[in-house]
GROMACS .gro file of C-alpha atoms in nm:
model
  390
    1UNK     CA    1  -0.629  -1.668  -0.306
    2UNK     CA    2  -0.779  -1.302  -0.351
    3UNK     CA    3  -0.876  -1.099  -0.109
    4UNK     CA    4  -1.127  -0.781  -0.112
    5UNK     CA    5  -1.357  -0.579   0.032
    6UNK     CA    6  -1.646  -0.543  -0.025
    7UNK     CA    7  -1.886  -0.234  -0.073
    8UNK     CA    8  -2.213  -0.228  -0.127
    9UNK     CA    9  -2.183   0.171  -0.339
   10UNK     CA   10  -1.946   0.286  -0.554
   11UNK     CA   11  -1.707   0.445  -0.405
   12UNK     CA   12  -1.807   0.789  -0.582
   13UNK     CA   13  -2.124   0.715  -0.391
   14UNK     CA   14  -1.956   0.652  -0.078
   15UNK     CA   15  -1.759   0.995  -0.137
   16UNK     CA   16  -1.987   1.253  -0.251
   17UNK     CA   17  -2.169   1.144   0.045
   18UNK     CA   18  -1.875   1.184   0.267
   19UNK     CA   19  -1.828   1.578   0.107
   20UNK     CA   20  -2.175   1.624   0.191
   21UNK     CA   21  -2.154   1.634   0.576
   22UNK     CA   22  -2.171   1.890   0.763
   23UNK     CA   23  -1.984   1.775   1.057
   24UNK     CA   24  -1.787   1.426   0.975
   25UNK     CA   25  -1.823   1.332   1.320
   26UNK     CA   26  -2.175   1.272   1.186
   27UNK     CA   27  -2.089   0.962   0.944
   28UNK     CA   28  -2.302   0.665   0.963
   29UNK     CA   29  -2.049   0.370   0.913
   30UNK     CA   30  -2.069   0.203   0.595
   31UNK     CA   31  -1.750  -0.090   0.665
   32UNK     CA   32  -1.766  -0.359   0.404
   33UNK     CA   33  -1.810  -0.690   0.405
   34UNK     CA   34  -1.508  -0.930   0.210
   35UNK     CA   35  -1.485  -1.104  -0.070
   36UNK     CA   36  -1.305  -1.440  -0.060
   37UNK     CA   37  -1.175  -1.581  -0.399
   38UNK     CA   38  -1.451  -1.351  -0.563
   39UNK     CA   39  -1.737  -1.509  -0.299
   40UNK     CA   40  -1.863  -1.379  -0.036
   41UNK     CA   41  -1.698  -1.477   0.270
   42UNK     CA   42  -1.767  -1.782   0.395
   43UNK     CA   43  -1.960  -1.945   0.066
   44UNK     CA   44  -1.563  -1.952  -0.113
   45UNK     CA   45  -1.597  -2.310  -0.238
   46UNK     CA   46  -1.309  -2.534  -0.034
   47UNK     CA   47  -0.966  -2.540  -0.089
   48UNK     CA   48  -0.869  -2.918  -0.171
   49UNK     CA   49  -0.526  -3.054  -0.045
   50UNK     CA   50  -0.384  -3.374  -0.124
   51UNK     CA   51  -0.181  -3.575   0.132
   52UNK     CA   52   0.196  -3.528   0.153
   53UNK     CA   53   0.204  -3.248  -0.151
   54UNK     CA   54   0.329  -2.928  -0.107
   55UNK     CA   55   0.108  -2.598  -0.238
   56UNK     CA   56   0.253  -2.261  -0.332
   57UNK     CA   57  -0.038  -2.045  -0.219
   58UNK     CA   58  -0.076  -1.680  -0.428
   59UNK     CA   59  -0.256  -1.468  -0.183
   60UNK     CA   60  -0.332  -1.108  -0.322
   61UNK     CA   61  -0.505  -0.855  -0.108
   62UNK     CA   62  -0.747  -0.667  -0.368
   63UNK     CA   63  -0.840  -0.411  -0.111
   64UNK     CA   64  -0.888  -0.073  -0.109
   65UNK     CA   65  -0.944  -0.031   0.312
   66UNK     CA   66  -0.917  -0.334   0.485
   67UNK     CA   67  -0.636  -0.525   0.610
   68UNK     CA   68  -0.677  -0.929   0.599
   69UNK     CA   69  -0.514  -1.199   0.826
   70UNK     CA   70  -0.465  -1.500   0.673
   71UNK     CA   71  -0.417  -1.873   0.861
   72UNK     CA   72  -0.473  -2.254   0.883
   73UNK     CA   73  -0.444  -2.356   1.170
   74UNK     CA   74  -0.241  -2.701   1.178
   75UNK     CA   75   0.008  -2.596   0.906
   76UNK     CA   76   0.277  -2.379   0.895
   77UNK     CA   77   0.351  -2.145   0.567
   78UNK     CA   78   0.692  -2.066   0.433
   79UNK     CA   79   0.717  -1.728   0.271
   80UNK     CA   80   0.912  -1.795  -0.078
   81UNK     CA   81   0.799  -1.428  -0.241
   82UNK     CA   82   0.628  -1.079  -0.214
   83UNK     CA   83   0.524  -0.870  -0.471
   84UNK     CA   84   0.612  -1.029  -0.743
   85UNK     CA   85   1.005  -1.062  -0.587
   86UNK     CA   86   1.140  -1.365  -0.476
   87UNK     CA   87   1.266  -1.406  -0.094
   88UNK     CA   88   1.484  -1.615   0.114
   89UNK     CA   89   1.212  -1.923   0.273
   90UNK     CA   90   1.043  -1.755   0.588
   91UNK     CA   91   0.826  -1.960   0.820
   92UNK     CA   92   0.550  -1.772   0.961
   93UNK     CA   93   0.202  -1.885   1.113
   94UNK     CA   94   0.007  -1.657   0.904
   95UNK     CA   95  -0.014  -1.371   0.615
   96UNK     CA   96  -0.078  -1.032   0.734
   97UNK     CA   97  -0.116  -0.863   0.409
   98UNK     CA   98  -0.198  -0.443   0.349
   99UNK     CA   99  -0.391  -0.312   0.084
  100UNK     CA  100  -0.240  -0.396  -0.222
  101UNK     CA  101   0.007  -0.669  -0.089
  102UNK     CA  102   0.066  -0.973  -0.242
  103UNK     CA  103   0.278  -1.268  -0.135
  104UNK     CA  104   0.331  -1.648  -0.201
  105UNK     CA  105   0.341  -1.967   0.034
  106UNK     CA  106   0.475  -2.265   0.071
  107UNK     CA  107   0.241  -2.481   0.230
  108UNK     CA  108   0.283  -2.858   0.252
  109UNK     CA  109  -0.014  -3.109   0.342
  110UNK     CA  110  -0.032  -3.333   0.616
  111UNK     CA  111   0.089  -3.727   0.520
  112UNK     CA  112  -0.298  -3.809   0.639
  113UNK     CA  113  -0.634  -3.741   0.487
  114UNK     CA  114  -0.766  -3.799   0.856
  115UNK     CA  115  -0.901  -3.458   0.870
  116UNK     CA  116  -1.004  -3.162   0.722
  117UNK     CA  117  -0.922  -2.862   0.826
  118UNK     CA  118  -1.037  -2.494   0.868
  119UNK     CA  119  -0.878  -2.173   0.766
  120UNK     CA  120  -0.913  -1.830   0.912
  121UNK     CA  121  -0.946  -1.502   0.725
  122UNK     CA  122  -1.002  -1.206   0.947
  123UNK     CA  123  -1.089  -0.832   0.777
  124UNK     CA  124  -1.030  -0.506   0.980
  125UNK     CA  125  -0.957  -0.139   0.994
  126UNK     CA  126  -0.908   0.143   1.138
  127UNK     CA  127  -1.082   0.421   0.876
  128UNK     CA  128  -1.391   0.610   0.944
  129UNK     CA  129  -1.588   0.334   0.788
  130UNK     CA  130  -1.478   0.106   1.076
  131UNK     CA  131  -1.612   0.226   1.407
  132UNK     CA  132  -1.752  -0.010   1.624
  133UNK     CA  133  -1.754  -0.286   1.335
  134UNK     CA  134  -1.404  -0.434   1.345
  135UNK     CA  135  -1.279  -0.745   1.331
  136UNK     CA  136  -1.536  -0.955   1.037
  137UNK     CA  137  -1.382  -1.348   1.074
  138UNK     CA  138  -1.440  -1.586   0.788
  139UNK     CA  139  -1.381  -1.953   0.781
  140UNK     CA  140  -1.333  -2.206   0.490
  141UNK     CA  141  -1.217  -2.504   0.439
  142UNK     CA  142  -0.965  -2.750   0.353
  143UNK     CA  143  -1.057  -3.048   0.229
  144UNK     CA  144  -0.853  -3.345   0.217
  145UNK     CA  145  -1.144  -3.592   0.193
  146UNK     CA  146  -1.499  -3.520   0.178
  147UNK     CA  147  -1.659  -3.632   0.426
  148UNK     CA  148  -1.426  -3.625   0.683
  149UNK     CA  149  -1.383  -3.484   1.034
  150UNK     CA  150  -1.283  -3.152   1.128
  151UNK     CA  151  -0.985  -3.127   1.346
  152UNK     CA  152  -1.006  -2.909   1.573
  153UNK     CA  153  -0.679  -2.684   1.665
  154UNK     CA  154  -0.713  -2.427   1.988
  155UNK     CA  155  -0.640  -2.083   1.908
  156UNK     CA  156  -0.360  -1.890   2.030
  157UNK     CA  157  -0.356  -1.530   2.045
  158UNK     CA  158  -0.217  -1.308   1.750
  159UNK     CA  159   0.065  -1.178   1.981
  160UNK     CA  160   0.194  -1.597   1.992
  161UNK     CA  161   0.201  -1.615   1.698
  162UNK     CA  162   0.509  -1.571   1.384
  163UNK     CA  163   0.393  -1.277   1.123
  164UNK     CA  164   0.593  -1.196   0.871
  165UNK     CA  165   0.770  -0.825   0.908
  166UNK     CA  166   0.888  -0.636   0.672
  167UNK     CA  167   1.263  -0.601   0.806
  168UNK     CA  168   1.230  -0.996   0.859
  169UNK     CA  169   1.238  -1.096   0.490
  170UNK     CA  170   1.529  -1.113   0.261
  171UNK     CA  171   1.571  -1.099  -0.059
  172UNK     CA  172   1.671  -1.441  -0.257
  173UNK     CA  173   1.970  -1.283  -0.473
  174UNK     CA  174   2.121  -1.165  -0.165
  175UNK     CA  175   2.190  -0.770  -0.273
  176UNK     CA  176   2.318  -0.596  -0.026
  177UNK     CA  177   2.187  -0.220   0.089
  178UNK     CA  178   2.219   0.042  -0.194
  179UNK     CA  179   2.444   0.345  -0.117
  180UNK     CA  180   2.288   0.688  -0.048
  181UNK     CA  181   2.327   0.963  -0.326
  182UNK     CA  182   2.010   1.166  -0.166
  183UNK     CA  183   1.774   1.166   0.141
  184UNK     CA  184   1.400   1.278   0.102
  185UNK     CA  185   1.219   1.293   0.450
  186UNK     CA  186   0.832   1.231   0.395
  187UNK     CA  187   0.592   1.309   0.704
  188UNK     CA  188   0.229   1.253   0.715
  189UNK     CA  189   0.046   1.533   0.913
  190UNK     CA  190  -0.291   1.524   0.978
  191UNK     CA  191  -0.550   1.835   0.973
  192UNK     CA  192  -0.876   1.951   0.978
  193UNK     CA  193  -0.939   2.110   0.635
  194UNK     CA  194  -1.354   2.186   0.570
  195UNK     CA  195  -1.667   2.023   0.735
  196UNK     CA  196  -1.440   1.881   1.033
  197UNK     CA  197  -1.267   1.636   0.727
  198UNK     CA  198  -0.959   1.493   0.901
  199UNK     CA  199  -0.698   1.550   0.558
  200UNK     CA  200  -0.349   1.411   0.534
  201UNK     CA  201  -0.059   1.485   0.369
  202UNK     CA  202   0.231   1.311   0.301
  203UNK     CA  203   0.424   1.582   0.124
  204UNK     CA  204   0.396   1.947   0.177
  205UNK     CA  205  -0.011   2.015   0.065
  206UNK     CA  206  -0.258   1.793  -0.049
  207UNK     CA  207  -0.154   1.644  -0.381
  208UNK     CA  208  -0.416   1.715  -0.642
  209UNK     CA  209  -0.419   1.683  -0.997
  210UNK     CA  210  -0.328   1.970  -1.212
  211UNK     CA  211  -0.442   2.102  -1.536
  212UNK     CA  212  -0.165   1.929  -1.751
  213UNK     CA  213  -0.075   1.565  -1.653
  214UNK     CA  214   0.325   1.581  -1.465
  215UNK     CA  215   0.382   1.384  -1.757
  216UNK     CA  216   0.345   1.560  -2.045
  217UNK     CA  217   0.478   1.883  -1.880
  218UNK     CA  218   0.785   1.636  -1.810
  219UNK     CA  219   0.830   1.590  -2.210
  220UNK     CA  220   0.730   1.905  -2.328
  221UNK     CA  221   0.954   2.183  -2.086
  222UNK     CA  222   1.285   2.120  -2.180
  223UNK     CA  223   1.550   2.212  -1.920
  224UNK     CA  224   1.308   2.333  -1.691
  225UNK     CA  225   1.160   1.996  -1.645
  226UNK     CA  226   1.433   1.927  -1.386
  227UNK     CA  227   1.292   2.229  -1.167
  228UNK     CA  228   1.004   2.064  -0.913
  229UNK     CA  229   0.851   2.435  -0.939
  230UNK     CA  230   0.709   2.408  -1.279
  231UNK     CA  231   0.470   2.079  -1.222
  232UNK     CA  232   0.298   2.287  -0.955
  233UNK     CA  233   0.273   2.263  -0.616
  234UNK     CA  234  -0.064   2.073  -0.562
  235UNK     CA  235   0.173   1.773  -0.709
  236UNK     CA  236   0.402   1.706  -0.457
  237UNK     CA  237   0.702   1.661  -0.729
  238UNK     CA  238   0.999   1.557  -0.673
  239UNK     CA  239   1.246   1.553  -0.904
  240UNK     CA  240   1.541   1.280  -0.926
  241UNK     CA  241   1.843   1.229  -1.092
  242UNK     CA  242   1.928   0.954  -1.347
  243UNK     CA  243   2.041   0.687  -1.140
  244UNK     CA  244   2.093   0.826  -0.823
  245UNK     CA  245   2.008   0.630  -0.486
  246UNK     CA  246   1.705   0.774  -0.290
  247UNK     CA  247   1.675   0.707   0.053
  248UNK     CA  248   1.285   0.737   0.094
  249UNK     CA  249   1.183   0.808   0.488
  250UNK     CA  250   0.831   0.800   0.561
  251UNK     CA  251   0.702   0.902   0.934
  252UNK     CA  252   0.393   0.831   1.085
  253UNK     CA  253   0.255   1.007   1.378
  254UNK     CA  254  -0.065   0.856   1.416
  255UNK     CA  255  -0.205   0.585   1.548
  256UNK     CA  256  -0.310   0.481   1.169
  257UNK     CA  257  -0.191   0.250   0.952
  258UNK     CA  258  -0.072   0.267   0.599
  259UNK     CA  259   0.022   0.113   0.285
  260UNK     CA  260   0.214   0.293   0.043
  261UNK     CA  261   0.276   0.169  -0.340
  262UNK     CA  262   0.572   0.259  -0.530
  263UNK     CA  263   0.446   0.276  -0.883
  264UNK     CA  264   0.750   0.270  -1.144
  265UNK     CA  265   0.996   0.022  -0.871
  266UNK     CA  266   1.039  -0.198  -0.610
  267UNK     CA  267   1.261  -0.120  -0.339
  268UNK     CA  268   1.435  -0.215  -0.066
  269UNK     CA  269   1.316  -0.230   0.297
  270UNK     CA  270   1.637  -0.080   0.543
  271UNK     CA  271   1.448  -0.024   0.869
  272UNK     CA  272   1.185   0.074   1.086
  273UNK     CA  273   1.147   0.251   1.419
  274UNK     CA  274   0.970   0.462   1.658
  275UNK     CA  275   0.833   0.811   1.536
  276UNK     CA  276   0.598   1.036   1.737
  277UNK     CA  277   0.418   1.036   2.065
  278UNK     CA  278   0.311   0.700   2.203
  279UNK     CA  279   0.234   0.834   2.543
  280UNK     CA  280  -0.142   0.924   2.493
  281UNK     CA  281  -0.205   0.566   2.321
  282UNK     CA  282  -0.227   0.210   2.502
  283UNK     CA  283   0.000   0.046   2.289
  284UNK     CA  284   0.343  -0.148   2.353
  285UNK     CA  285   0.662   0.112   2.265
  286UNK     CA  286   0.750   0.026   1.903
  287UNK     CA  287   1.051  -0.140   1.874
  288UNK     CA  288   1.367  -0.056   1.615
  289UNK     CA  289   1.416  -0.349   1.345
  290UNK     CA  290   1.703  -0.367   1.086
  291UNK     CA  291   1.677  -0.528   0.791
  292UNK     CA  292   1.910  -0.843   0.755
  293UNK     CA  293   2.235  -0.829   0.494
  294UNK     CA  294   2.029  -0.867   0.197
  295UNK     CA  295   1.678  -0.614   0.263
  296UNK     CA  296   1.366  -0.753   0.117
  297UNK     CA  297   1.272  -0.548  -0.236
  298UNK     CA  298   0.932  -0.482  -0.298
  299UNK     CA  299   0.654  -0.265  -0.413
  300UNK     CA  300   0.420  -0.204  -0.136
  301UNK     CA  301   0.484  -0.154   0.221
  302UNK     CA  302   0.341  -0.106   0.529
  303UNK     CA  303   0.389   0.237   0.740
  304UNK     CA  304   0.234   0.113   1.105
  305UNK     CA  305   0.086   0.370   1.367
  306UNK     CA  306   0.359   0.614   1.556
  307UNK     CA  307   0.627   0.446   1.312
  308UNK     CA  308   0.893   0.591   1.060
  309UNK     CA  309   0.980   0.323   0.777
  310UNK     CA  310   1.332   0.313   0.535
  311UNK     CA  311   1.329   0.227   0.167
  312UNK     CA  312   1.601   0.262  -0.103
  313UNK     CA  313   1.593   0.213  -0.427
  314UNK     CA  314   1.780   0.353  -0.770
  315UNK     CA  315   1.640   0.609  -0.996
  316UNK     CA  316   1.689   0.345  -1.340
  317UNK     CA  317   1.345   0.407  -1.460
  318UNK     CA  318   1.308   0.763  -1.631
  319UNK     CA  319   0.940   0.858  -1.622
  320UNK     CA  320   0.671   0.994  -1.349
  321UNK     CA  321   0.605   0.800  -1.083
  322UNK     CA  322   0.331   0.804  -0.816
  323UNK     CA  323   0.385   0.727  -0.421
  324UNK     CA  324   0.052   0.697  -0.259
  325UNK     CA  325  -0.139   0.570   0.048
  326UNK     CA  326  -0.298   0.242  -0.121
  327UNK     CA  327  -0.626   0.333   0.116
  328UNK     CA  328  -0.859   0.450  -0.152
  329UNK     CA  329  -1.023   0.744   0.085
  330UNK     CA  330  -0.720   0.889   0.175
  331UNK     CA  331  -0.559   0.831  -0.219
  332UNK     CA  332  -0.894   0.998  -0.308
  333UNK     CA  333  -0.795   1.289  -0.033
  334UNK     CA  334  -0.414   1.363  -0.169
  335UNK     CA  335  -0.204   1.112   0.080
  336UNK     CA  336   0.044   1.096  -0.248
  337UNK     CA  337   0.371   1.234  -0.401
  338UNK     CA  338   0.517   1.202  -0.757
  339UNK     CA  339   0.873   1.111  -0.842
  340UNK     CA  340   0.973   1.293  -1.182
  341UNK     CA  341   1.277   1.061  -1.278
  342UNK     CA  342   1.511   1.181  -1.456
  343UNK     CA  343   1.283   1.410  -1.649
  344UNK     CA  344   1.604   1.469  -1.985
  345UNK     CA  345   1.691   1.118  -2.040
  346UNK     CA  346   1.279   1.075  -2.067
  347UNK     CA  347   1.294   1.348  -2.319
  348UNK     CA  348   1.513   1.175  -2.545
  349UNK     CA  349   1.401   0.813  -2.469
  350UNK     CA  350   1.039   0.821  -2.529
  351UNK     CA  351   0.736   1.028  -2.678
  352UNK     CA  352   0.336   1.034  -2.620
  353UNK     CA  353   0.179   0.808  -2.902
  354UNK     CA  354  -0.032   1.064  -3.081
  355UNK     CA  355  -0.389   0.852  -3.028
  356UNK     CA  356  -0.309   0.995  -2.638
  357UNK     CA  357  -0.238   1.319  -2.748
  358UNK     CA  358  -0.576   1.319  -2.962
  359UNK     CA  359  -0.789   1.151  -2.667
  360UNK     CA  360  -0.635   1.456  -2.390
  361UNK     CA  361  -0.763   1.682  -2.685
  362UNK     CA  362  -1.088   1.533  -2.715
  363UNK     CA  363  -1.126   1.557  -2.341
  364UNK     CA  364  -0.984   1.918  -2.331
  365UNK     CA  365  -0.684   1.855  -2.122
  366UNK     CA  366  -0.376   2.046  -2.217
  367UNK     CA  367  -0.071   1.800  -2.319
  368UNK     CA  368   0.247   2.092  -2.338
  369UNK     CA  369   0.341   2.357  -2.079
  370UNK     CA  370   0.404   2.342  -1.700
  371UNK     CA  371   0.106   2.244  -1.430
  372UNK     CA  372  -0.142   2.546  -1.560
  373UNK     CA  373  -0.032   2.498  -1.935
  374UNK     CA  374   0.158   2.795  -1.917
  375UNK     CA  375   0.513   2.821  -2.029
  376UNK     CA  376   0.804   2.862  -1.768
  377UNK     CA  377   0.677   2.924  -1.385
  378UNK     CA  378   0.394   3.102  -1.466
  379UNK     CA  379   0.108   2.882  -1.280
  380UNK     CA  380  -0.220   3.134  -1.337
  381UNK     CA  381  -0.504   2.922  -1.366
  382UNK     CA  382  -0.414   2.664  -1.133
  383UNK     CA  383  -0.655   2.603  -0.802
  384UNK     CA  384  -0.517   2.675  -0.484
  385UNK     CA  385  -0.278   2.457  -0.281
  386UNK     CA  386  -0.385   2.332   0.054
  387UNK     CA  387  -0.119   2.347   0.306
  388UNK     CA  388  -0.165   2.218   0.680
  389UNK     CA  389  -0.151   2.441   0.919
  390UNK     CA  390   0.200   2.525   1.055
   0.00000   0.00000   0.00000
């Protein structure tokens, strides 16, 4: 099952017109609806289940803003997988799933075709495009035989019910927690930049692409590829050793949540906790989880409001790698960090194919040289970094 949401511009559209504003305080909400299996909403065609058989459900969120909730009522779901990685079974009630997130089910049908039955899919938010528009519910149906009855199951509230967490899966080949060979502390701080624009950034400025992609000024500087200083600051680089352990810790202060993907790995899920000041908020105190002996691995997590999360994983992939918020407005806005991985063994182990070399050309983007295109730190010709305030 895919689910999206659902725009009714492009989201250049949706953008320029967000730059345009005077005052952002100003924005008329423009929240989406969903699609559902590629329908919209509530017209997905039924899902059919035949008694006694047991389903493995696919369920990939395809969103770029909205979070989805995913239940039938009646049935539990075991959890056998996300992101592509398999996991010890978890039974949960429902699928909470991020931008981005993908996991699989278990799901086994009732002996009877007595009844049909009726699932729940519930879209929300908390971006600009939100306010005063949150939650859209959407029903559909599963049909064990047409025709038949639909049982109907009360409700419980969300709080009674089992959602899967990230420190609450494990992994199914039972690897224990990586040891530390470096520590990189990631913060998100919010700002006010131009036009009362709320900004965000997750390293030290807004990340923003530079004149020559991190890439090619990986391949092309030599020895001083392994200095974060020549890829420019608007990239957010940092710069890791072949096969070295990074402890990744991201903080959240706000009340906002997040996805982040890790493009390049998975990796592994150690903890969460507390970060920040909950005392302005009416929300329950956020509670400190530890991952199980064998942490789930995966490639896209969730960062929840006033939280911190913990990830590991081992730097076995040279190349560049982007860490961003999977929210497309606040991608859009810099919420992102690159990983150059160890930038000499890249040198030796691979090369641009020259038909990408000849399309940057075409396109006039420089393929040698640091950020600017320049050779050693010289960054002339770059734009400006924007730093929060301190």
């Amino acid at each position: 099952m895919t689910f999206e949401d659902w725009f009714t511009t492009e989201f250049a559209v949706r953008q320029a017109y967000i730059d345009s504003l005077e005052d952002i305080r100003t924005l008329t909400s423009n929240f989406p609806k969903a699609l559902i299996n590629g329908y919209d909403g509530n017209k997905t065609a039924p899902i059919t289940f035949v008694p006694g058989k047991r389903y493995r459900l696919r369920v990939i969120s395809m969103s770029v803003n909205n979070w989805f909730k995913f239940r039938i009522p009646g049935h539990k779901m075991t959890i056998i997988e996300a992101d592509g990685v398999e996991s010890m079974p978890l039974e949960v009630d429902g699928l909470i799933l991020g931008p981005g997130q993908r996991y699989s089910a278990i799901v086994t049908a009732h002996d009877s075709a007595q009844f049909n039955y009726i699932y729940n899919v519930t879209s929300y938010s908390q971006t600009l495009f939100s306010q005063g528009l949150i939650p859209l519910m959407y029903t559909g149906l599963i049909n064990y035989r047409d025709g038949a009855p639909v049982k109907t199951i009360p409700a419980p509230s969300d709080e009674h019910l089992v959602w899967p967490e990230e420190t609450a899966m494990q992994v199914a080949d039972k690897q224990v927690p990586l040891p530390v060979d470096r520590r990189i502390e990631l913060t998100m701080k919010k700002f006010t930049h131009t036009h009362h624009q709320h900004q965000t950034t997750l390293g030290n400025t807004l990340y923003k692409p530079v004149l020559v992609p991190t890439l090619y000024t990986a391949l092309s500087m030599g020895d001083l590829a392994t200095n974060s200083s020549v890829y420019g600051p608007q990239t957010n680089a940092y710069v890791l050793k072949h096969l070295d352990v990074v402890d990744v810790v991201i903080n959240n202060p706000e009340l906002e949540d997040h996805t982040f993907h890790f493009h390049g790995h998975n990796v592994q899920v150690i903890e969460t906790g507390p970060y920040g000041n909950l005392s302005t908020e009416n929300r329950e105190p956020v509670a400190h989880k530890v991952s199980g002996p064998w942490p789930m691995w995966r490639d896209t997590i969730q960062v929840h409001g006033f939280e911190y999360i913990r990830v590991r994983f081992r730097a076995d992939n040279p190349g560049v790698w982007f860490l961003h918020c999977h929210l497309a407005w606040h991608e859009y806005n810099g919420v992102a960090v690159v990983f150059v991985e160890a930038p000499g063994v890249l040198q030796q182990r691979q090369s641009v194919p020259e038909e990408m070399v000849e399309m940057c050309k075409r396109q006039g983007i420089p393929t040698q040289g640091n950020g600017a295109g320049n050779q050693g730190f010289d960054l002339s010709g770059l734009p400006p970094a924007v730093y929060p305030p301190s």
